[in-house]
Amino acid sequence: MIRLWHVAQSRSFRVLWLLEEIGAEYDLIACSFFDRSLRDADHLLRSPAGRVPAIAVDGQTLCESGAILLYLAENRAPDLRVPEGAAGRAAFLQGLHYAETLGAHLANLTQHHIVLRYDWMRSPTVMRLEAKRLENALRAVGPDWVTGEFTVADIAIGYAVWMARRFVGLPECAARYTERFAARPAFQRALQKDGPAQIYTQDFYAPPEG
Ligand SMILES: N[C@@H](CCC(=O)N[C@@H](CS)C(=O)NCC(=O)O)C(=O)O
């Protein structure tokens, strides 16, 4: 049985969504950023940096969301990836990794708006800059699926776009893309299972004025 260590609203949502797309049987282990359980020795064996997602599958553990998506697609859902040598492979790989270009901006914005609790810790310049860079990076997203067909690259990017709505207005192409992936029953089931908000408690975190 697959086991997924998950924190609501985090990148482990990508894996949760894919497991729902596949219709896999899995144990969802709800974790918290606030009880230090991700720093337990057991968890550090699964994820040396003490993060989520982590997954136990086929007698091994993995802890990098893009790698997990690709591994599960290759082994459980070949239609959700583009194989080596096939047309669309380059676009597929680029999409899968572009998700972390978006993810880097989201991580910076999350640090500044949420993790750093006091204004004196935050840099308003970085907050404005990162919001603008995220918005620009989103211009490359949608409205079509990354390779023309829905794949795990769309799960990787889709999660990032879903979270980006907390920090920026989506460009038209990304907004139309969001309507498409949000209509997928597996995405809706994953949202139901995600659990109570742990990171983002506001709908929108506006950049500071200046
Ligand atoms: N590149 C990794 C990033 C994993 C990651 O940073 N996860 C965040 C949640 S989105 C986390 O667990 N943060 C906890 C921490 O940094 O202590 C992936 O895509 O899986």
Coordinates of C-alpha atoms and ligand atoms in Angstrom, one line a residue:
M1 CA 0.0 0.0 0.0
I2 CA 1.3 3.5 -0.9
R3 CA 1.8 5.8 2.1
L4 CA 1.8 9.6 1.6
W5 CA 3.1 12.0 4.2
H6 CA 1.1 15.2 3.6
V7 CA 0.6 18.7 4.9
A8 CA -2.5 20.5 3.7
Q9 CA -1.9 23.1 1.0
S10 CA 1.7 22.1 0.6
R11 CA 3.5 20.5 -2.4
S12 CA 2.4 17.1 -1.2
F13 CA -1.0 18.1 -2.7
R14 CA 0.5 17.3 -6.1
V15 CA 1.0 13.7 -5.1
L16 CA -2.5 13.5 -3.4
W17 CA -4.0 14.8 -6.7
L18 CA -2.1 12.2 -8.8
L19 CA -3.2 9.4 -6.5
E20 CA -6.8 10.5 -7.0
E21 CA -6.3 10.7 -10.8
I22 CA -4.9 7.1 -10.7
G23 CA -7.6 5.8 -8.4
A24 CA -4.8 4.3 -6.3
E25 CA -5.3 2.9 -2.8
Y26 CA -3.2 4.8 -0.3
D27 CA -2.7 5.8 3.3
L28 CA -2.7 9.6 3.8
I29 CA -0.7 10.5 6.8
A30 CA -1.6 14.1 7.8
C31 CA 1.4 15.9 9.2
S32 CA 1.9 19.4 10.6
F33 CA 4.5 22.1 10.3
F34 CA 3.9 23.1 13.9
D35 CA 4.5 20.0 16.0
R36 CA 8.1 19.3 14.8
S37 CA 7.1 15.8 13.6
L38 CA 8.8 16.5 10.3
R39 CA 12.0 16.8 12.2
D40 CA 11.6 13.3 13.8
A41 CA 14.4 10.8 13.1
D42 CA 11.9 8.5 11.3
H43 CA 10.8 11.3 9.0
L44 CA 14.3 12.5 8.3
L45 CA 15.0 9.0 7.0
R46 CA 12.3 9.5 4.4
S47 CA 13.0 13.2 3.8
P48 CA 16.5 14.4 4.8
A49 CA 15.4 18.0 4.7
G50 CA 12.4 17.3 6.9
R51 CA 9.8 18.2 4.3
V52 CA 6.7 17.0 2.5
P53 CA 5.8 15.2 0.3
A54 CA 7.3 11.9 1.3
I55 CA 6.0 8.7 -0.1
A56 CA 6.6 5.0 0.6
V57 CA 6.0 3.0 -2.6
D58 CA 7.2 -0.3 -4.0
G59 CA 9.5 -0.9 -1.0
Q60 CA 11.3 2.5 -1.2
T61 CA 10.8 6.1 -0.2
L62 CA 10.9 9.2 -2.3
C63 CA 10.7 12.9 -1.2
E64 CA 10.8 15.1 -4.2
S65 CA 7.4 16.0 -5.7
G66 CA 8.4 16.1 -9.4
A67 CA 10.3 12.8 -9.1
I68 CA 7.3 11.2 -7.3
L69 CA 4.9 12.3 -10.0
L70 CA 7.2 10.9 -12.7
Y71 CA 7.8 7.6 -10.9
L72 CA 4.1 7.0 -10.2
A73 CA 3.2 7.9 -13.8
E74 CA 5.8 5.5 -15.2
N75 CA 4.7 2.7 -12.9
R76 CA 1.0 3.2 -12.3
A77 CA -0.4 5.6 -15.0
P78 CA 1.7 5.6 -18.2
D79 CA -1.0 7.7 -20.0
L80 CA -0.1 10.6 -17.6
R81 CA 3.4 11.0 -18.9
V82 CA 5.2 11.3 -22.3
P83 CA 7.8 8.5 -22.6
E84 CA 11.4 9.0 -23.7
G85 CA 11.7 9.4 -27.5
A86 CA 8.0 10.3 -28.0
A87 CA 6.9 13.5 -29.5
G88 CA 6.1 16.0 -26.8
R89 CA 8.8 14.6 -24.4
A90 CA 10.7 17.9 -24.3
A91 CA 7.6 19.9 -23.6
F92 CA 6.6 17.4 -20.9
L93 CA 10.0 17.6 -19.1
Q94 CA 10.0 21.3 -19.4
G95 CA 6.5 21.6 -17.9
L96 CA 7.4 19.2 -15.0
H97 CA 10.4 21.3 -14.1
Y98 CA 8.8 24.7 -14.8
A99 CA 6.5 24.0 -11.9
E100 CA 9.4 24.6 -9.6
T101 CA 10.2 28.0 -11.3
L102 CA 6.8 28.9 -10.1
G103 CA 7.4 27.1 -6.8
A104 CA 10.5 29.2 -6.0
H105 CA 8.5 32.4 -6.2
L106 CA 5.7 30.9 -4.1
A107 CA 8.2 29.8 -1.5
N108 CA 9.7 33.3 -1.2
L109 CA 6.3 34.9 -1.0
T110 CA 5.1 32.3 1.6
Q111 CA 8.2 33.0 3.7
H112 CA 7.7 36.7 3.6
H113 CA 4.0 36.9 4.0
I114 CA 3.4 34.0 6.4
V115 CA 6.6 32.5 8.0
L116 CA 8.2 35.8 8.9
R117 CA 5.7 37.0 11.4
Y118 CA 6.7 40.6 12.0
D119 CA 7.0 43.5 9.5
W120 CA 10.6 44.2 10.6
M121 CA 11.6 40.8 9.3
R122 CA 10.2 41.3 5.9
S123 CA 11.5 43.0 2.8
P124 CA 8.7 44.9 1.1
T125 CA 11.0 45.2 -2.0
V126 CA 11.4 41.5 -2.2
M127 CA 7.7 40.9 -1.7
R128 CA 6.8 43.3 -4.6
L129 CA 9.5 41.9 -6.8
E130 CA 8.6 38.2 -6.2
A131 CA 4.9 38.9 -6.8
K132 CA 5.8 40.6 -10.1
R133 CA 8.2 37.8 -11.1
L134 CA 5.5 35.2 -10.3
E135 CA 3.0 37.0 -12.4
N136 CA 5.4 37.2 -15.3
A137 CA 6.3 33.5 -15.0
L138 CA 2.5 32.6 -15.1
R139 CA 2.3 34.2 -18.5
A140 CA 3.8 31.0 -19.9
V141 CA 1.0 28.8 -18.4
G142 CA -2.1 27.6 -20.1
P143 CA -4.8 27.7 -21.4
D144 CA -3.9 24.3 -23.0
W145 CA -2.4 21.3 -21.2
V146 CA 1.4 21.3 -21.3
T147 CA 1.7 18.6 -24.0
G148 CA -1.8 18.9 -25.5
E149 CA -3.0 16.0 -23.3
F150 CA -3.3 16.1 -19.5
T151 CA -0.1 14.7 -17.8
V152 CA 1.6 14.9 -14.5
A153 CA 3.3 18.1 -15.7
D154 CA -0.2 19.7 -15.5
I155 CA -0.5 18.4 -11.9
A156 CA 2.9 19.9 -11.0
I157 CA 2.1 23.3 -12.7
G158 CA -1.6 23.2 -11.7
Y159 CA -0.8 23.0 -8.0
A160 CA 1.6 26.0 -8.3
V161 CA -1.0 28.1 -10.2
W162 CA -3.7 27.1 -7.6
M163 CA -1.4 28.5 -4.9
A164 CA -0.3 31.5 -6.9
R165 CA -3.9 32.9 -6.8
R166 CA -3.1 33.8 -3.1
F167 CA -0.5 36.3 -4.2
V168 CA -1.3 37.6 -7.7
G169 CA -4.1 38.1 -10.1
L170 CA -3.8 35.3 -12.7
P171 CA -3.1 36.3 -16.3
E172 CA -6.0 35.3 -18.6
C173 CA -4.2 32.2 -20.0
A174 CA -3.5 30.8 -16.5
A175 CA -7.0 31.7 -15.3
R176 CA -8.5 29.6 -18.1
Y177 CA -6.0 26.8 -17.4
T178 CA -7.2 26.8 -13.7
E179 CA -10.8 26.5 -14.8
R180 CA -9.9 23.4 -16.8
F181 CA -7.9 21.5 -14.1
A182 CA -10.2 22.6 -11.3
A183 CA -13.1 20.9 -13.1
R184 CA -11.4 17.5 -12.9
P185 CA -13.1 15.2 -10.5
A186 CA -9.8 13.9 -9.1
F187 CA -8.7 17.5 -8.3
Q188 CA -11.9 18.1 -6.4
R189 CA -11.6 14.8 -4.5
A190 CA -8.0 15.8 -3.6
L191 CA -9.2 19.2 -2.3
Q192 CA -11.8 17.3 -0.1
K193 CA -9.0 15.2 1.3
D194 CA -6.4 18.0 1.7
G195 CA -7.4 18.8 5.3
P196 CA -7.8 22.1 7.1
A197 CA -5.7 25.1 6.0
Q198 CA -2.2 25.0 7.5
I199 CA -0.3 27.5 5.5
Y200 CA -2.6 30.0 3.8
T201 CA -5.4 31.3 6.0
Q202 CA -6.2 34.4 3.9
D203 CA -7.6 34.2 0.4
F204 CA -5.2 36.9 -0.8
Y205 CA -1.8 38.3 0.4
A206 CA -1.4 41.6 -1.4
P207 CA 2.1 43.0 -2.0
P208 CA 2.9 45.9 0.2
E209 CA 2.3 49.3 -1.3
G210 CA 5.3 51.4 -2.4
Ligands
LIG1 N1 11.4 20.6 -4.2 C1 10.7 19.9 -3.1 C2 10.3 20.9 -2.1 C3 9.6 20.3 -0.8 C4 9.3 21.4 0.1 O1 10.0 22.4 0.3 N2 8.1 21.2 0.8 C5 7.7 22.2 1.8 C6 6.2 22.3 1.7 S1 5.6 23.0 0.2 C7 8.1 21.8 3.2 O2 7.9 20.6 3.5 N3 8.5 22.7 4.0 C8 8.8 22.5 5.4 C9 10.1 23.1 5.8 O3 10.8 23.7 5.0 O4 10.5 22.9 7.0 C10 9.4 19.2 -3.7 O5 9.0 19.6 -4.8 O6 9.0 18.2 -3.2

